[in-house]
Short mmCIF file of C-alpha atoms in Angstrom, two decimals:
data_model
loop_
_atom_site.label_atom_id
_atom_site.label_comp_id
_atom_site.label_asym_id
_atom_site.label_seq_id
_atom_site.Cartn_x
_atom_site.Cartn_y
_atom_site.Cartn_z
CA MET P 1 155.27 79.63 132.94
CA GLU P 2 154.80 82.88 131.00
CA SER P 3 152.24 84.18 133.49
CA HIS P 4 154.63 83.59 136.41
CA SER P 5 157.35 85.53 134.60
CA SER P 6 155.04 88.43 133.74
CA PHE P 7 153.75 88.43 137.35
CA ALA P 8 157.33 88.61 138.64
CA THR P 9 158.09 91.49 136.24
CA ALA P 10 154.91 93.31 137.29
CA ARG P 11 155.75 92.79 140.99
CA ARG P 12 159.30 94.04 140.40
CA THR P 13 157.99 97.16 138.61
CA GLU P 14 155.46 97.74 141.41
CA LEU P 15 158.23 97.49 144.04
CA PHE P 16 160.42 99.94 142.13
CA ASP P 17 157.49 102.34 141.68
CA THR P 18 156.81 102.26 145.44
CA LEU P 19 160.52 102.57 146.21
CA VAL P 20 160.84 105.59 143.91
CA GLU P 21 157.81 107.26 145.55
CA LEU P 22 159.35 106.71 149.01
CA PHE P 23 162.76 108.05 147.96
CA LEU P 24 161.32 111.06 146.10
CA ALA P 25 159.27 112.06 149.13
CA GLU P 26 161.79 111.42 151.91
CA GLY P 27 165.22 110.92 150.40
CA PHE P 28 167.13 107.72 151.09
CA ALA P 29 170.37 108.41 152.97
CA HIS P 30 168.70 108.00 156.38
CA LEU P 31 166.89 104.77 155.46
CA THR P 32 168.35 101.34 156.23
CA LEU P 33 167.50 98.27 154.14
CA ASP P 34 165.42 97.03 157.09
CA ALA P 35 163.46 100.30 157.14
CA ILE P 36 162.99 100.20 153.35
CA ALA P 37 161.72 96.60 153.51
CA ALA P 38 159.30 97.53 156.30
CA ARG P 39 158.01 100.56 154.36
CA LEU P 40 157.56 98.49 151.19
CA LYS P 41 155.92 95.70 153.22
CA CYS P 42 158.34 93.13 151.84
CA SER P 43 161.28 91.13 153.14
CA LYS P 44 164.89 92.19 152.98
CA SER P 45 165.52 89.13 150.79
CA THR P 46 162.97 90.54 148.32
CA LEU P 47 165.01 93.77 148.20
CA TYR P 48 168.11 91.68 147.48
CA THR P 49 166.34 90.29 144.38
CA LEU P 50 166.19 93.91 143.14
CA ALA P 51 169.80 94.82 143.97
CA GLY P 52 172.77 93.50 145.92
CA SER P 53 173.23 96.48 148.28
CA LYS P 54 171.52 99.65 149.42
CA GLU P 55 173.71 101.73 147.08
CA GLN P 56 172.79 99.48 144.14
CA LEU P 57 169.12 99.62 145.17
CA VAL P 58 169.18 103.43 145.25
CA THR P 59 170.97 103.56 141.89
CA ALA P 60 168.49 101.10 140.33
CA ALA P 61 165.58 103.13 141.73
CA THR P 62 167.13 106.31 140.28
CA VAL P 63 167.41 104.63 136.88
CA HIS P 64 163.77 103.52 137.20
CA PHE P 65 162.68 107.08 138.07
CA PHE P 66 164.47 108.62 135.08
CA LYS P 67 163.20 105.92 132.69
CA ARG P 68 159.62 106.59 133.84
CA ALA P 69 160.16 110.36 133.64
CA THR P 70 161.64 110.10 130.13
CA GLU P 71 158.64 108.08 128.91
CA SER P 72 156.27 110.70 130.36
CA VAL P 73 158.23 113.63 128.88
CA GLU P 74 158.41 112.01 125.43
CA ALA P 75 154.67 111.27 125.49
CA THR P 76 154.06 114.98 126.15
CA VAL P 77 156.39 116.04 123.32
CA GLY P 78 154.75 113.47 121.03
CA VAL P 79 151.44 115.34 121.09
CA ALA P 80 152.96 118.82 120.71
CA THR P 81 152.88 120.38 117.25
CA GLY P 82 155.36 122.93 115.94
CA SER P 83 159.01 123.34 116.87
CA ARG P 84 158.52 126.03 119.50
CA GLU P 85 155.73 124.05 121.16
CA ARG P 86 157.85 120.88 121.16
CA VAL P 87 160.83 122.56 122.87
CA ALA P 88 158.51 124.27 125.37
CA ALA P 89 156.61 121.01 126.00
CA TYR P 90 159.88 119.13 126.51
CA LEU P 91 161.38 121.54 129.04
CA THR P 92 158.09 122.07 130.87
CA ALA P 93 157.52 118.29 131.09
CA VAL P 94 161.06 117.77 132.43
CA GLY P 95 160.33 120.37 135.11
CA GLU P 96 157.07 118.67 136.02
CA ALA P 97 158.70 115.23 136.13
CA LEU P 98 161.40 116.51 138.47
CA ALA P 99 159.06 118.67 140.58
CA VAL P 100 158.00 115.56 142.57
CA ALA P 101 161.53 115.16 143.95
CA SER P 102 161.93 116.54 147.47
CA ASP P 103 164.92 118.69 148.38
CA ARG P 104 166.07 115.83 150.63
CA PHE P 105 166.00 113.40 147.69
CA MET P 106 167.99 115.82 145.52
CA ALA P 107 170.57 116.33 148.29
CA ASP P 108 170.88 112.56 148.85
CA LEU P 109 171.15 112.02 145.09
CA ASP P 110 173.91 114.58 144.84
CA ALA P 111 175.82 112.94 147.72
CA LEU P 112 175.77 109.38 146.28
CA ALA P 113 178.17 109.20 143.31
CA PRO P 114 176.50 106.34 141.33
CA ALA P 115 173.03 107.93 141.65
CA ARG P 116 174.44 111.38 140.83
CA ALA P 117 176.04 109.84 137.73
CA VAL P 118 172.62 108.56 136.61
CA TYR P 119 171.19 112.06 137.03
CA GLU P 120 174.12 113.66 135.18
CA ARG P 121 173.81 111.14 132.33
CA ASN P 122 170.10 111.93 132.04
CA THR P 123 170.85 115.67 131.98
CA ARG P 124 173.28 115.06 129.08
CA ILE P 125 170.61 113.00 127.28
CA ALA P 126 168.09 115.81 127.87
CA ALA P 127 170.55 118.37 126.46
CA ARG P 128 171.00 116.21 123.34
CA ARG P 129 167.22 115.95 123.02
CA VAL P 130 166.86 119.75 123.27
CA GLN P 131 169.60 120.04 120.63
CA GLU P 132 167.68 117.65 118.33
CA LEU P 133 164.45 119.61 118.80
CA ILE P 134 166.24 122.90 118.04
CA THR P 135 168.05 121.40 115.02
CA ASP P 136 164.68 120.13 113.70
CA GLY P 137 163.19 123.59 114.25
CA VAL P 138 166.03 125.27 112.35
CA ALA P 139 165.64 122.77 109.48
CA ALA P 140 161.87 123.43 109.40
CA GLY P 141 162.48 127.19 109.28
CA ASP P 142 160.69 127.71 112.59
CA PHE P 143 163.90 128.78 114.34
CA ARG P 144 166.56 131.14 113.12
CA ARG P 145 169.95 129.65 112.30
CA VAL P 146 171.33 129.23 115.81
CA HIS P 147 174.11 126.97 116.96
CA ALA P 148 171.90 124.14 118.27
CA ALA P 149 174.65 122.56 120.39
CA PHE P 150 175.29 125.88 122.14
CA ALA P 151 171.57 126.45 122.77
CA ALA P 152 171.30 122.91 124.18
CA ASN P 153 174.40 123.46 126.35
CA LEU P 154 172.85 126.66 127.66
CA ALA P 155 169.67 124.73 128.50
CA ALA P 156 171.63 121.86 130.10
CA ASN P 157 173.63 124.19 132.32
CA MET P 158 170.45 125.89 133.48
CA MET P 159 168.80 122.48 134.06
CA VAL P 160 171.68 121.53 136.36
CA ARG P 161 171.42 124.86 138.23
CA ILE P 162 167.67 124.37 138.63
CA GLN P 163 168.14 120.89 140.06
CA GLN P 164 170.99 121.91 142.36
CA GLY P 165 168.74 124.58 143.88
CA GLY P 166 170.76 127.55 142.63
CA VAL P 167 167.90 129.03 140.65
CA ARG P 168 165.46 128.69 143.55
CA ALA P 169 167.98 130.30 145.92
CA ASP P 170 168.75 133.17 143.53
CA THR P 171 165.25 133.85 142.14
CA GLY P 172 162.70 132.18 144.42
CA LEU P 173 161.28 130.23 141.44
CA ASP P 174 160.31 126.62 142.14
CA ASP P 175 161.71 124.04 139.71
CA ALA P 176 158.59 123.70 137.54
CA SER P 177 158.32 127.50 137.17
CA ALA P 178 162.03 127.74 136.37
CA TYR P 179 161.64 125.15 133.60
CA ARG P 180 158.69 127.09 132.16
CA GLU P 181 160.80 130.28 132.17
CA LEU P 182 163.71 128.43 130.54
CA ALA P 183 161.35 127.11 127.86
CA SER P 184 159.94 130.59 127.23
CA ILE P 185 163.33 132.33 127.03
CA LEU P 186 164.96 129.59 124.96
CA THR P 187 162.15 129.30 122.43
CA ALA P 188 161.83 133.10 122.10
CA GLY P 189 165.59 133.34 121.63
CA VAL P 190 165.72 130.84 118.78
CA SER P 191 162.43 131.67 117.07
CA ALA P 192 162.64 132.86 113.48
#
């Protein structure tokens, strides 16, 4: 029985991975459940085992995307040494994780309240993580005594502007480049 359960879990993960890839590339507002099922080469009833409606499916896929992105970002931070390198690695990895999202996906995400809430929650989590990294750097003496919550809030506000396209519109920087700049400016600003 165990193997059936692990197969079902693996199949579910595979479906969500494929769903996330589709949504990231093309957005989701224009896709019907029938179209999604056809693209995933599965039945509509299979989609209903993942979620009870299109909105719930999109929200679950958004959660899946951010969970996967968080694991990737934390793995990158895990191998970085030194406070400055950890903050830079974190912000750069966030930029890279989000760089795969098309403008259409980001617009669709912004327009669907439950999915937007997932994104906003993950931005708050990211801001707390930046705050932790800065606090650790201050404690280690690598960063000057800055107000870590303020520095994290500054980063979070810029992260939101990057994702909403404001930075690209104002500066021409793509998201990954904007995250690298944010990492550079933030780490230089707090360095001892």
